[in-house]
Amino acid sequence: MANDQILTAEQVVEIASRYLQPEEAEFVYKAYKYAEYAHREQYRKSGEPYIIHPIQVAGILADLEMDPATIAAGFLHDVVEDTEVTLKDLEEHFSAEVAMLVDGVTKLGKIKYKSQQEQQAENHRKMFVAMAQDIRVILIKLADRLHNMRTLKHLPQEKQRRISNETLEIFAPLAHRLGISTIRWELEDTALRYLNPQQYYRIVNLMKRKRAEREQYLQEVINEVRDNVGAVNIKADISGRPKHIYSIYRKMVMQNKQFSEIYDLLAVRVVVNSIKDCYAVLGIIHTCWKPMPGRFKDYIAMPKPNMYQSLHTTVIGPKGDPLEVQIRTSEMHRIAEFGVAAHWAYKEGKDASNQPSLEDKLTWFREILEFQDDATNAEEFMESLKIDLFSDMVFVFTPKGDVIELPAGSNPIDFAYRIHSEIGNKTIGAKVNGKMVPLDCKLKTGDIIEILTSKHSYGPSQDWLKLTQTSQAKNKIRAFFKKQRREENIEKGKELVEKEIRAMEFDPKEILMPDNLKRVAEKFNIINVDDLFAAVGYNGITALQVANRLTEKLRKQKEREQEPDIKNAVSELKSFPMSKKRESGVRVPGIDNLLIRVSRCCNPVPGDEIVGYITKGRGVSVHRKDCTNLDVSEDENRLIPVEWESIANDRKEYTVEIEISGYDRRGLLNEVLQAVNETKTNISAVSGKSDRNKVATIHMSIYIFNLAHLQKVVERIKQIPDVYSVRRMMN
């Protein structure tokens, strides 16, 4: 899957024609012509015609040898979102199947959300629910994301980082769960290049330095394996497998290792014709070199959840260094590279009736519909998905030997609810490997779990919600309390809502009217009022959320009634005694003796463009003109012009918050502090943190005299090696 070649539509159709029937290839070409017309006169950020993007997406799907409907949807995936074309148009010109696939990857663009995060979460929820109904949706989305990552250089740096973070959090783990390693590795490596370019290029350069030496060593190993395998008449394709940059970086971060301490930069892969040959080659490898204890993994007998199968062993190689060897059949290799795409019914020449066999192999994505039903909002849905589907996994056994897959950090309660909700509800204890353990014991791969139950159990404890790791267990526990204590929860919820309404200084009798309650219940997608109060009672939603929705109209009305006459506002300000005046360094032209204060939300300093806001009883608050806390549309009548006082040699200090981002190395913070000190600037507060990508973020509060002084500090910090950016913050 070459990432540097820009395909033409004809080349995509030619790739598809290698395995499609002529009429199917014609169907695919028709989709291209339709998309080309729909996207006419549209261009990407790079300046290229927009149609280039759908062509490349369809090309990636053709490389995966997907069916004609999927490749057609690849060409058409953006027409509904970005043009006047509707889903009904697609259904008429192509098929209901193509329209359904395009709808699955179409963002929710016409609905207003409170924040970009909420909209993004809703988009993800829509995509994953569509995926649970037809897995081809996510294959199109992965192809779309892959080409977007390849062309990320044309976007602003902030967008590059946001998209790369999303790729590492959502799309790369999803490609891994679907077993599509060819897409997963490219997504991870490209995301790292934008999130931590210094480390990315450092690893690239370190790998280049000893490439010739490694390749010579690898060739010696391959020759020896080929001779020994050939001696027993086993046909094998033997090759080297370079380690991907992101996996090296992750090992350096997670295991706190230097590049020189990572030995398995290369692995030998042996591809044979049968499973019997796999185990025969394993015996030959262990005869040639001594195996390292605990480093043998049999994924043939016990495949990974993403259908990956292979034998992995690490031996002490010819030069005394660890050498990883992977052994698999050609069919296993195809699945390792293309994952679920390699199993698509169309490619195997099967009819649709065989499709459930694929779903049986990937039962985990059916749980998405459970998350959808139980989550109260999109953010909760995505958090559940990240925990249950994208975290590291452990594989444990039932006493009968069945393998159960759970997120890392899971405990016996999670295991019990994964078996059955009734077993979870009746759990009173657990044994791990034959020994009694507490219910919060963390499970490890290979553990054998036995759950002890009792029909006299009173059910789960509320504390279990804090102990459990999986969303499935949490949802089943909540469902238990919801069912068992419904009346109690309704009463409790009503009391909590009334309490919040009284705290807002409203009469609950006036607020809790049937029409108002019904309206708010519908806002939370709840059927009736009793269910609304019950949800509050078992902590499904908070009483404050409900009270805010119930009182929002009255609160707005109350605010309007309390709004003072703006004509009297300035005269009211003039009445403030002189003793209250603060040395703000700001004045209102033509008016003296006013209480003026510099706002702490945006911390304006001399040199900034500023505006005054007449507050209720606290004088004039001075903001930067770009302050996000100023809603000009609603408060325009309260804004007044202000200006900085020009006082010679004014040494008044102003507080400014800045954020420094850079590579997390030893001594970075000290160098930043020293740089600020060199500019003769006082510091009032410093804090910092580092993320999993080794990106350090330092927040600093400094005292400066004016904008020129601030610019001097920023420019000095930017000179420090490994500093990526310095920006001024809003509180």
XYZ file of C-alpha atoms in Angstrom, residues 121 202 282 293 338 429 524 592 680:
9
model
C -18.096 12.551 20.060
C 15.684 11.080 15.741
C 9.640 -23.791 15.099
C 12.477 -18.398 28.367
C -5.453 -7.052 5.915
C -16.375 -14.253 45.873
C -32.599 13.530 27.826
C -12.938 60.420 35.620
C 14.471 40.260 34.338
